[in-house]
Short mmCIF file of C-alpha atoms in Angstrom, two decimals:
data_model
loop_
_atom_site.label_atom_id
_atom_site.label_comp_id
_atom_site.label_asym_id
_atom_site.label_seq_id
_atom_site.Cartn_x
_atom_site.Cartn_y
_atom_site.Cartn_z
CA MET A 1 -0.34 204.55 -200.92
CA SER A 2 -1.98 205.37 -198.09
CA LEU A 3 -5.38 206.77 -197.29
CA PRO A 4 -6.06 208.97 -194.93
CA SER A 5 -9.09 208.75 -192.36
CA ALA A 6 -11.29 211.03 -189.92
CA PRO A 7 -11.80 209.19 -186.61
CA ARG A 8 -13.95 211.87 -185.53
CA THR A 9 -16.45 213.58 -187.26
CA GLY A 10 -18.52 215.73 -184.58
CA GLU A 11 -16.96 217.61 -181.37
CA ALA A 12 -18.21 218.58 -177.47
CA GLY A 13 -19.75 221.49 -179.28
CA PRO A 14 -22.23 223.09 -181.69
CA ALA A 15 -22.22 221.12 -184.88
CA PRO A 16 -22.68 221.63 -188.42
CA GLY A 17 -25.84 223.92 -189.02
CA ARG A 18 -29.33 222.11 -188.95
CA ARG A 19 -32.82 222.84 -187.96
CA PRO A 20 -33.46 221.38 -184.23
CA ALA A 21 -36.87 218.94 -183.80
CA PRO A 22 -39.85 221.43 -183.11
CA ALA A 23 -40.34 221.66 -179.27
CA ASP A 24 -43.64 221.39 -177.59
CA ARG A 25 -45.73 224.89 -178.29
CA THR A 26 -47.07 224.71 -174.82
CA GLY A 27 -46.31 228.57 -173.90
CA GLU A 28 -43.58 227.86 -171.83
CA PRO A 29 -39.77 226.81 -172.23
CA ALA A 30 -39.13 222.87 -172.81
CA LEU A 31 -36.11 220.83 -173.96
CA VAL A 32 -36.18 220.05 -177.56
CA PRO A 33 -38.00 216.74 -177.75
CA GLY A 34 -34.62 213.85 -177.94
CA THR A 35 -32.35 215.85 -175.98
CA GLU A 36 -30.44 213.86 -173.52
CA LEU A 37 -28.46 215.01 -170.46
CA VAL A 38 -25.05 213.40 -170.53
CA GLY A 39 -23.49 214.91 -167.28
CA GLU A 40 -19.66 215.73 -166.98
CA PHE A 41 -17.27 215.59 -169.19
CA GLU A 42 -14.80 213.52 -167.43
CA ASP A 43 -11.03 214.33 -166.76
CA SER A 44 -11.30 217.44 -168.66
CA GLY A 45 -8.40 220.09 -169.33
CA TYR A 46 -10.51 223.11 -167.87
CA ARG A 47 -10.60 224.23 -164.64
CA GLU A 48 -14.85 224.19 -164.33
CA PRO A 49 -15.69 220.80 -165.92
CA PRO A 50 -18.03 221.51 -168.74
CA GLN A 51 -21.30 219.34 -168.69
CA LEU A 52 -22.45 217.31 -171.44
CA VAL A 53 -26.15 217.38 -173.30
CA CYS A 54 -26.41 215.07 -176.23
CA ARG A 55 -29.00 216.80 -178.87
CA PRO A 56 -31.54 214.79 -181.17
CA ASP A 57 -29.32 214.98 -183.85
CA GLY A 58 -26.47 212.99 -182.24
CA GLN A 59 -24.38 216.10 -181.40
CA LEU A 60 -22.77 216.25 -178.08
CA VAL A 61 -22.89 220.36 -176.72
CA ARG A 62 -20.74 221.37 -173.63
CA LEU A 63 -22.50 224.01 -171.34
CA PRO A 64 -20.90 225.85 -168.20
CA THR A 65 -22.84 224.24 -164.71
CA LEU A 66 -25.34 227.48 -164.67
CA LEU A 67 -26.39 226.44 -168.32
CA TYR A 68 -26.58 222.89 -167.32
CA GLN A 69 -28.61 223.55 -164.02
CA VAL A 70 -31.49 225.03 -166.14
CA VAL A 71 -31.29 222.08 -168.47
CA ARG A 72 -31.86 219.84 -165.99
CA VAL A 73 -34.80 221.43 -164.06
CA LEU A 74 -36.49 221.59 -167.46
CA ASP A 75 -35.97 217.72 -167.80
CA ALA A 76 -37.32 216.98 -164.44
CA ARG A 77 -40.24 219.24 -165.81
CA ARG A 78 -40.46 217.11 -169.12
CA ARG A 79 -40.06 213.66 -166.78
CA ASP A 80 -42.88 215.01 -164.85
CA ARG A 81 -45.49 216.21 -166.81
CA ASP A 82 -47.58 212.59 -167.02
CA ASP A 83 -47.30 213.01 -163.35
CA ARG A 84 -48.85 216.58 -162.93
CA PRO A 85 -51.24 219.08 -164.63
CA LEU A 86 -48.75 221.35 -167.30
CA PRO A 87 -48.64 224.82 -165.45
CA GLY A 88 -48.14 228.34 -167.25
CA ARG A 89 -45.37 230.12 -168.69
CA GLY A 90 -45.13 232.18 -165.15
CA PRO A 91 -44.52 228.92 -162.44
CA VAL A 92 -41.86 227.43 -164.67
CA MET A 93 -39.80 230.13 -165.23
CA ALA A 94 -40.19 230.68 -161.69
CA GLU A 95 -39.20 227.29 -160.69
CA VAL A 96 -36.22 227.08 -162.44
CA ALA A 97 -35.00 230.93 -161.04
CA ALA A 98 -35.66 229.33 -157.53
CA GLU A 99 -33.44 226.34 -158.60
CA LEU A 100 -30.85 228.50 -159.56
CA SER A 101 -30.90 230.52 -157.03
CA ARG A 102 -30.68 227.82 -154.48
CA GLU A 103 -28.47 226.33 -155.87
CA THR A 104 -25.83 229.34 -156.76
CA GLY A 105 -26.62 231.10 -153.87
CA ARG A 106 -27.22 234.33 -155.82
CA GLN A 107 -30.86 235.79 -156.57
CA PHE A 108 -32.04 234.60 -160.21
CA THR A 109 -35.68 236.32 -161.68
CA THR A 110 -37.80 235.00 -164.67
CA GLU A 111 -36.09 237.64 -166.53
CA HIS A 112 -32.61 236.22 -165.98
CA VAL A 113 -34.14 232.78 -166.87
CA ALA A 114 -35.49 234.08 -170.44
CA PHE A 115 -32.34 235.35 -171.28
CA LEU A 116 -30.48 232.63 -170.58
CA ILE A 117 -32.70 230.26 -172.14
CA ASP A 118 -33.47 232.74 -175.54
CA GLU A 119 -29.75 234.01 -175.76
CA LYS A 120 -27.78 230.77 -174.81
CA LEU A 121 -29.72 227.39 -174.70
CA ALA A 122 -32.00 227.84 -177.45
CA PRO A 123 -29.65 229.27 -180.04
CA LEU A 124 -27.63 225.75 -179.08
CA GLY A 125 -30.93 223.77 -180.09
CA VAL A 126 -31.75 222.56 -176.77
CA THR A 127 -34.31 224.00 -175.37
CA SER A 128 -37.42 226.10 -177.14
CA ARG A 129 -37.43 229.73 -176.87
CA SER A 130 -38.82 231.10 -173.08
CA ASP A 131 -42.15 231.55 -174.33
CA GLY A 132 -42.36 227.96 -175.95
CA THR A 133 -42.02 228.47 -179.77
CA PRO A 134 -39.12 226.48 -181.34
CA PRO A 135 -35.63 227.42 -181.26
CA PRO A 136 -33.89 228.96 -184.36
CA PRO A 137 -31.76 226.73 -186.48
CA THR A 138 -28.24 226.14 -184.68
CA PRO A 139 -25.40 227.85 -186.70
CA GLY A 140 -23.26 225.83 -188.35
CA SER A 141 -19.65 225.68 -186.86
CA ASP A 142 -16.38 226.15 -188.80
CA PRO A 143 -13.46 224.42 -187.41
CA PHE A 144 -10.13 224.49 -188.64
CA LEU A 145 -9.08 222.05 -190.93
CA ALA A 146 -12.24 219.89 -190.19
CA PHE A 147 -13.57 216.74 -192.12
CA ARG A 148 -16.11 218.83 -193.98
CA TYR A 149 -17.65 216.41 -197.23
CA ARG A 150 -18.67 213.14 -196.06
CA LEU A 151 -21.04 210.87 -197.03
CA ALA A 152 -22.63 208.03 -194.48
CA VAL A 153 -22.27 204.13 -195.98
CA LEU A 154 -22.89 202.10 -192.76
CA PRO A 155 -26.18 203.49 -190.48
CA GLU A 156 -25.42 203.86 -186.61
CA ARG A 157 -27.21 200.23 -186.09
CA VAL A 158 -24.97 198.21 -188.49
CA THR A 159 -21.93 200.08 -187.12
CA TRP A 160 -22.99 198.88 -183.82
CA MET A 161 -23.88 195.19 -185.04
CA LEU A 162 -20.31 195.22 -186.82
CA SER A 163 -18.40 196.51 -183.84
CA GLY A 164 -19.40 193.87 -181.82
CA LEU A 165 -18.37 191.48 -184.05
CA PHE A 166 -14.35 193.00 -183.06
CA ALA A 167 -14.73 194.77 -179.89
CA TRP A 168 -13.37 191.30 -177.86
CA LEU A 169 -10.16 192.08 -179.47
CA PHE A 170 -9.26 195.41 -176.81
CA ARG A 171 -8.96 192.63 -174.47
CA PRO A 172 -5.98 194.01 -172.47
CA VAL A 173 -4.26 190.63 -172.63
CA LEU A 174 -5.23 190.29 -176.76
CA ILE A 175 -3.99 193.94 -177.16
CA VAL A 176 -0.38 193.15 -175.23
CA LEU A 177 0.07 189.56 -177.40
CA ALA A 178 -1.07 191.50 -180.56
CA VAL A 179 1.15 194.82 -180.06
CA ALA A 180 4.06 192.09 -178.83
CA ALA A 181 3.61 190.06 -182.51
CA PHE A 182 3.35 193.17 -184.74
CA LEU A 183 6.24 194.48 -182.87
CA ALA A 184 8.31 191.47 -183.68
CA GLY A 185 7.08 190.88 -187.13
CA GLU A 186 8.10 194.59 -187.88
CA ALA A 187 11.87 193.77 -186.72
CA TRP A 188 11.92 190.49 -188.65
CA LEU A 189 10.39 192.70 -191.83
CA TRP A 190 12.83 195.24 -191.79
CA THR A 191 15.77 193.45 -190.91
CA THR A 192 15.87 190.57 -193.13
CA GLN A 193 13.22 191.33 -196.05
CA GLU A 194 14.60 193.46 -199.33
CA THR A 195 11.78 196.13 -199.48
CA GLY A 196 13.17 198.18 -201.86
CA ALA A 197 13.21 195.66 -204.67
CA ALA A 198 9.88 194.40 -203.80
CA LEU A 199 8.44 197.40 -204.29
CA GLN A 200 10.69 198.41 -207.71
CA ASP A 201 8.95 195.14 -209.17
CA VAL A 202 5.53 196.30 -207.80
CA LEU A 203 5.79 199.85 -209.76
CA THR A 204 6.56 197.86 -212.52
CA SER A 205 3.64 195.61 -212.99
CA PRO A 206 0.01 197.45 -213.38
CA ALA A 207 -1.69 194.66 -211.38
CA ASN A 208 0.39 194.78 -208.54
CA VAL A 209 0.05 198.27 -207.97
CA LEU A 210 -3.45 197.94 -208.22
CA LEU A 211 -3.64 195.11 -206.03
CA VAL A 212 -1.60 197.45 -203.40
CA ILE A 213 -3.64 199.82 -203.65
CA LEU A 214 -6.79 197.77 -202.83
CA LEU A 215 -4.84 196.26 -200.15
CA ALA A 216 -4.36 199.98 -198.52
CA ILE A 217 -7.94 200.74 -199.00
CA ALA A 218 -8.77 197.65 -197.15
CA SER A 219 -6.73 198.62 -194.28
CA CYS A 220 -8.31 202.19 -194.22
CA ALA A 221 -11.83 200.54 -194.09
CA PHE A 222 -10.91 198.07 -191.16
CA HIS A 223 -8.76 201.01 -189.34
CA GLU A 224 -12.33 202.81 -189.20
CA PHE A 225 -13.63 199.18 -187.59
CA GLY A 226 -10.84 199.74 -185.12
CA HIS A 227 -12.61 202.86 -183.66
CA GLY A 228 -16.04 201.40 -183.56
CA ALA A 229 -15.23 198.27 -182.03
CA ALA A 230 -12.98 200.49 -179.17
CA CYS A 231 -16.57 202.28 -178.39
CA ARG A 232 -18.13 199.35 -178.21
CA TYR A 233 -15.84 197.79 -175.64
CA GLY A 234 -16.01 201.38 -173.61
CA GLY A 235 -20.03 200.95 -173.99
CA VAL A 236 -20.89 203.79 -176.07
CA ARG A 237 -22.58 203.49 -179.53
CA PRO A 238 -20.70 204.74 -182.69
CA GLY A 239 -22.02 206.62 -184.85
CA ALA A 240 -22.23 206.01 -188.68
CA MET A 241 -19.31 204.96 -191.10
CA GLY A 242 -18.61 206.24 -194.10
CA CYS A 243 -16.39 207.86 -196.60
CA GLY A 244 -15.52 211.54 -198.22
CA ILE A 245 -12.98 213.88 -198.80
CA TYR A 246 -10.27 215.44 -196.47
CA LEU A 247 -9.30 218.84 -197.64
CA VAL A 248 -8.16 217.18 -201.00
CA TRP A 249 -7.79 213.51 -199.79
CA PRO A 250 -10.05 210.61 -200.18
CA ALA A 251 -10.97 209.21 -196.63
CA PHE A 252 -12.82 207.09 -194.09
CA TYR A 253 -14.61 208.04 -190.99
CA THR A 254 -16.43 207.04 -188.28
CA ASP A 255 -18.34 209.15 -185.98
CA ILE A 256 -16.97 208.48 -181.92
CA THR A 257 -18.52 211.55 -181.15
CA ASN A 258 -20.25 209.42 -178.35
CA SER A 259 -16.59 208.55 -177.22
CA TYR A 260 -16.89 211.69 -175.33
CA ARG A 261 -18.87 210.05 -172.51
CA LEU A 262 -15.92 207.87 -171.19
CA GLY A 263 -13.34 208.58 -169.17
CA ARG A 264 -9.65 209.71 -170.89
CA ALA A 265 -8.93 206.18 -170.97
CA GLY A 266 -11.81 205.22 -172.91
CA ARG A 267 -11.35 207.80 -175.12
CA ILE A 268 -7.64 207.29 -175.93
CA ARG A 269 -8.65 203.97 -176.77
CA ALA A 270 -11.07 204.64 -178.79
CA ASP A 271 -8.41 207.38 -181.22
CA LEU A 272 -5.58 204.27 -180.58
CA GLY A 273 -8.38 201.38 -182.01
CA GLY A 274 -7.67 202.58 -185.66
CA VAL A 275 -4.04 202.27 -185.76
CA TYR A 276 -4.64 199.21 -183.58
CA PHE A 277 -6.26 197.67 -186.46
CA ASN A 278 -4.02 198.79 -188.63
CA ALA A 279 -1.28 196.55 -186.75
CA LEU A 280 -3.85 193.77 -187.12
CA PHE A 281 -4.14 193.93 -190.93
CA VAL A 282 0.04 194.21 -190.81
CA LEU A 283 -0.08 190.92 -189.33
CA GLY A 284 -2.54 189.35 -191.61
CA LEU A 285 -0.53 190.17 -194.44
CA LEU A 286 3.15 189.45 -192.95
CA ALA A 287 0.74 185.68 -192.44
CA LEU A 288 0.46 185.67 -196.13
CA TYR A 289 3.78 186.78 -196.95
CA THR A 290 5.32 184.10 -194.86
CA ALA A 291 2.71 181.64 -196.39
CA THR A 292 3.26 182.42 -199.76
CA GLY A 293 6.46 185.08 -200.40
CA PHE A 294 4.52 186.76 -202.62
CA GLN A 295 6.34 190.14 -202.72
CA PRO A 296 3.55 193.13 -203.05
CA LEU A 297 2.69 192.07 -199.63
CA LEU A 298 5.84 193.68 -198.53
CA VAL A 299 4.92 196.90 -200.25
CA ALA A 300 1.38 196.39 -198.99
CA ILE A 301 2.90 196.50 -195.40
CA LEU A 302 4.99 198.99 -195.90
CA SER A 303 1.70 201.25 -197.29
CA VAL A 304 -0.23 200.43 -193.95
CA ASN A 305 3.26 201.37 -191.87
CA LEU A 306 2.84 204.96 -193.76
CA GLU A 307 -0.63 205.25 -192.78
CA ILE A 308 0.34 204.49 -189.04
CA ILE A 309 2.98 206.93 -189.13
CA GLN A 310 0.64 209.73 -190.94
CA GLN A 311 -2.38 208.90 -188.19
CA LEU A 312 -0.04 209.76 -185.51
CA LEU A 313 1.21 212.41 -186.36
CA PRO A 314 -0.47 215.37 -184.32
CA THR A 315 -0.81 218.01 -186.73
CA LEU A 316 -3.80 217.68 -189.24
CA ARG A 317 -7.08 216.30 -187.31
CA PHE A 318 -6.01 212.51 -187.49
CA ASP A 319 -5.89 210.04 -184.54
CA GLY A 320 -2.32 211.82 -183.10
CA TYR A 321 -4.29 214.87 -182.97
CA TYR A 322 -7.32 213.40 -181.05
CA ILE A 323 -4.92 211.54 -178.49
CA VAL A 324 -3.18 214.86 -177.54
CA ALA A 325 -6.65 215.87 -176.98
CA ASP A 326 -8.54 213.45 -175.09
CA LEU A 327 -5.24 213.27 -173.24
CA ILE A 328 -5.29 216.93 -172.19
CA GLY A 329 -9.06 216.76 -172.09
CA ILE A 330 -9.37 219.72 -174.61
CA PRO A 331 -11.54 218.64 -177.52
CA ASP A 332 -10.56 221.59 -180.35
CA LEU A 333 -7.02 222.65 -179.83
CA PHE A 334 -6.51 224.52 -182.98
CA ARG A 335 -9.12 227.22 -181.67
CA TYR A 336 -6.37 227.84 -179.11
CA ILE A 337 -3.60 228.83 -181.91
CA GLY A 338 -4.25 232.50 -181.68
CA PRO A 339 -4.79 232.82 -178.11
CA ILE A 340 -1.47 231.25 -177.28
CA LEU A 341 0.07 233.09 -179.96
CA LYS A 342 -0.93 236.45 -178.81
CA ARG A 343 0.00 235.17 -175.28
CA VAL A 344 3.79 233.61 -176.12
CA VAL A 345 4.68 235.77 -179.01
CA LEU A 346 3.16 239.08 -178.58
CA ARG A 347 3.01 238.69 -174.71
CA GLN A 348 -0.51 239.85 -174.22
CA PRO A 349 -2.40 238.97 -171.21
CA GLN A 350 -4.32 235.73 -171.04
CA ASP A 351 -8.15 235.62 -172.98
CA ASP A 352 -11.07 234.20 -170.69
CA ARG A 353 -10.37 231.15 -173.37
CA LEU A 354 -6.79 230.32 -171.69
CA ARG A 355 -7.99 231.21 -168.13
CA SER A 356 -10.78 228.92 -168.59
CA LEU A 357 -8.05 225.96 -168.84
CA LYS A 358 -6.10 224.00 -165.88
CA ARG A 359 -2.27 224.82 -165.61
CA TRP A 360 -0.87 221.43 -167.68
CA PRO A 361 -3.49 221.31 -169.90
CA GLN A 362 -2.55 225.13 -171.19
CA THR A 363 1.29 224.04 -171.04
CA VAL A 364 1.11 221.16 -173.25
CA VAL A 365 -1.61 223.36 -175.96
CA ALA A 366 1.21 225.87 -175.99
CA VAL A 367 3.87 223.68 -176.54
CA TRP A 368 2.01 221.87 -179.43
CA VAL A 369 0.87 225.37 -180.75
CA MET A 370 4.56 226.74 -180.81
CA CYS A 371 5.77 222.93 -182.57
CA LEU A 372 2.64 223.08 -184.78
CA VAL A 373 3.16 226.97 -186.17
CA PRO A 374 7.03 226.44 -187.23
CA VAL A 375 6.63 223.70 -188.89
CA LEU A 376 3.65 224.72 -191.07
CA VAL A 377 5.35 227.55 -191.92
CA LEU A 378 8.46 225.78 -192.58
CA GLN A 379 6.88 223.75 -194.92
CA LEU A 380 4.74 226.84 -196.86
CA GLY A 381 8.72 227.87 -197.18
CA MET A 382 9.96 224.97 -198.48
CA LEU A 383 6.80 224.09 -200.82
CA LEU A 384 6.99 227.67 -202.18
CA LEU A 385 10.73 227.30 -202.71
CA ASN A 386 10.86 223.54 -204.34
CA LEU A 387 7.25 224.35 -206.16
CA PRO A 388 8.28 224.66 -209.66
CA GLN A 389 10.38 221.50 -209.34
CA LEU A 390 7.65 219.84 -207.42
CA LEU A 391 5.76 220.10 -210.29
CA ARG A 392 8.39 219.12 -212.77
CA ALA A 393 8.86 216.38 -211.44
CA ASP A 394 5.37 215.41 -210.77
CA TRP A 395 5.06 216.11 -214.59
CA GLN A 396 7.69 213.99 -216.03
CA LYS A 397 6.76 211.08 -213.63
CA ALA A 398 2.52 211.44 -214.92
CA ALA A 399 3.70 211.61 -218.57
CA LEU A 400 6.78 208.39 -218.08
CA LEU A 401 3.22 206.64 -216.43
CA ILE A 402 0.70 207.37 -219.20
CA GLU A 403 3.45 206.61 -222.08
CA ASN A 404 4.38 202.76 -220.00
CA ALA A 405 0.50 202.42 -219.44
CA GLY A 406 0.54 199.35 -222.52
CA ALA A 407 3.61 198.12 -221.44
CA ALA A 408 2.28 194.96 -219.46
CA GLY A 409 -0.12 194.56 -222.51
CA ASN A 410 -3.02 195.33 -221.07
CA TYR A 411 -3.53 198.91 -221.73
CA ALA A 412 -6.90 199.80 -219.93
CA LEU A 413 -5.49 197.99 -217.01
CA GLY A 414 -2.30 199.97 -217.16
CA MET A 415 -3.95 203.27 -217.56
CA THR A 416 -6.14 202.59 -214.70
CA SER A 417 -3.17 201.99 -212.65
CA ALA A 418 -1.42 205.16 -214.46
CA CYS A 419 -4.25 207.14 -213.69
CA LEU A 420 -4.53 206.11 -209.53
CA GLN A 421 -0.40 206.40 -209.48
CA ILE A 422 -1.10 210.13 -211.06
CA LEU A 423 -3.59 211.00 -208.48
CA LEU A 424 -1.42 209.63 -205.70
CA LEU A 425 1.39 212.15 -207.12
CA VAL A 426 -0.77 215.18 -206.99
CA LEU A 427 -3.08 214.83 -203.78
CA PRO A 428 -0.31 215.45 -201.26
CA LEU A 429 1.11 218.24 -203.10
CA ALA A 430 -2.60 219.91 -203.20
CA GLY A 431 -3.62 219.02 -199.40
CA ILE A 432 -0.51 220.97 -197.64
CA THR A 433 -0.68 223.75 -199.79
CA LEU A 434 -4.64 224.00 -198.92
CA VAL A 435 -3.39 223.49 -195.35
CA LEU A 436 -0.42 226.14 -195.26
CA ALA A 437 -3.06 228.03 -196.81
CA GLY A 438 -5.55 227.59 -194.50
CA LEU A 439 -3.28 228.47 -191.61
CA SER A 440 -1.76 231.45 -193.60
CA ARG A 441 -5.17 233.50 -193.77
CA SER A 442 -5.79 232.56 -189.95
CA LEU A 443 -2.37 234.55 -188.83
CA VAL A 444 -3.70 237.31 -191.62
CA ARG A 445 -6.47 237.82 -190.07
CA LEU A 446 -4.90 237.84 -186.67
CA ALA A 447 -2.36 240.33 -187.32
CA PHE A 448 -5.47 242.23 -189.07
CA ARG A 449 -7.25 242.26 -186.03
CA ARG A 450 -4.16 243.28 -184.10
CA LYS A 451 -3.22 246.37 -185.77
CA SER A 452 -6.82 247.47 -186.16
CA ALA A 453 -6.93 247.50 -182.32
#
């Protein structure tokens, strides 16, 4: 009865397509108004650490050093515009070319600079074109298994305020005490309490089923406050909070793209913040249970435990995936599935994407890919093999739930509970089908590209 949540909505790279804010039409290249230089992506897994630039829409763009030097010169020009006459295009391009030549020891001309601006930076929505005209709309990215359908409910300023209420919970002493209490409570619960009997009692009561579902939803929402509070504790602003659909599951999310401004420890703290708050939620439920003995609270604790386990799995884009990604300093692991399979399975030479990685991050990514692909393929095979039995069992369970909807005396309450339970039966099957179908399409495209090469 757990609902997934998506901890991060933006990667350090091109974001969903939108038209950038118009640049000044000065006849010369300039940064798009509102663009901010962030600096080096700390503790990255790349041989050449990328530089980060924040666009006006809040998305972070990774740039190689050469392009960042161009942006840095344009940023200096922007800062100096109020202090000196604005020159024409030639002097700006010449200044950028001279700075690049000095920094790199190679000879750059204004034509080189124009190419970098028009073909590299402007399409990312970072600068205008070299003649000062606005950049084109930024192309939409299509990351594998990304969180696509979302609606912001709490704006950034509200998230910042609410996160401040909980940021103090990330003090190291409090974390140690809370985790110790959580582990002790879990040990007591699973060794002394009859959770199976509690589950059976809950399933016979529509009111208790609805209560457990509401507590599961509350836990998911509190999970998101954990991500936001971890960001604020680290000194960066969390983005909007909201809800939406991830694959087929209803999900909550918090935009913590700004955690890329932090080092490795800060990013992992932001990734684990949601699970940490799930643990705090469990402690609250345990306190209520010990005070009241109310059996549905045991089932709610079981639901939150399942949510924690789900979030820590490093397969879909949940917390476990981002923990692995931030541990090795590579934002999008899925984009390396093809290169790793070509390298390990097909014995082809490394492509540029793999060569750009440091040795140990490349090893971790390879292990992740070689574990992920067989697991998903095995799940696909088991799903196809058992699909008729699963559909039959779900159909029989749904029919039984509908038939017993009025057994508790309140038909409306019973039907609501039955519909929610049926939805929970259907969603996992539909979700894993979409996940495995997406992976299968990627593998088929890879095979066709190799065949046509």
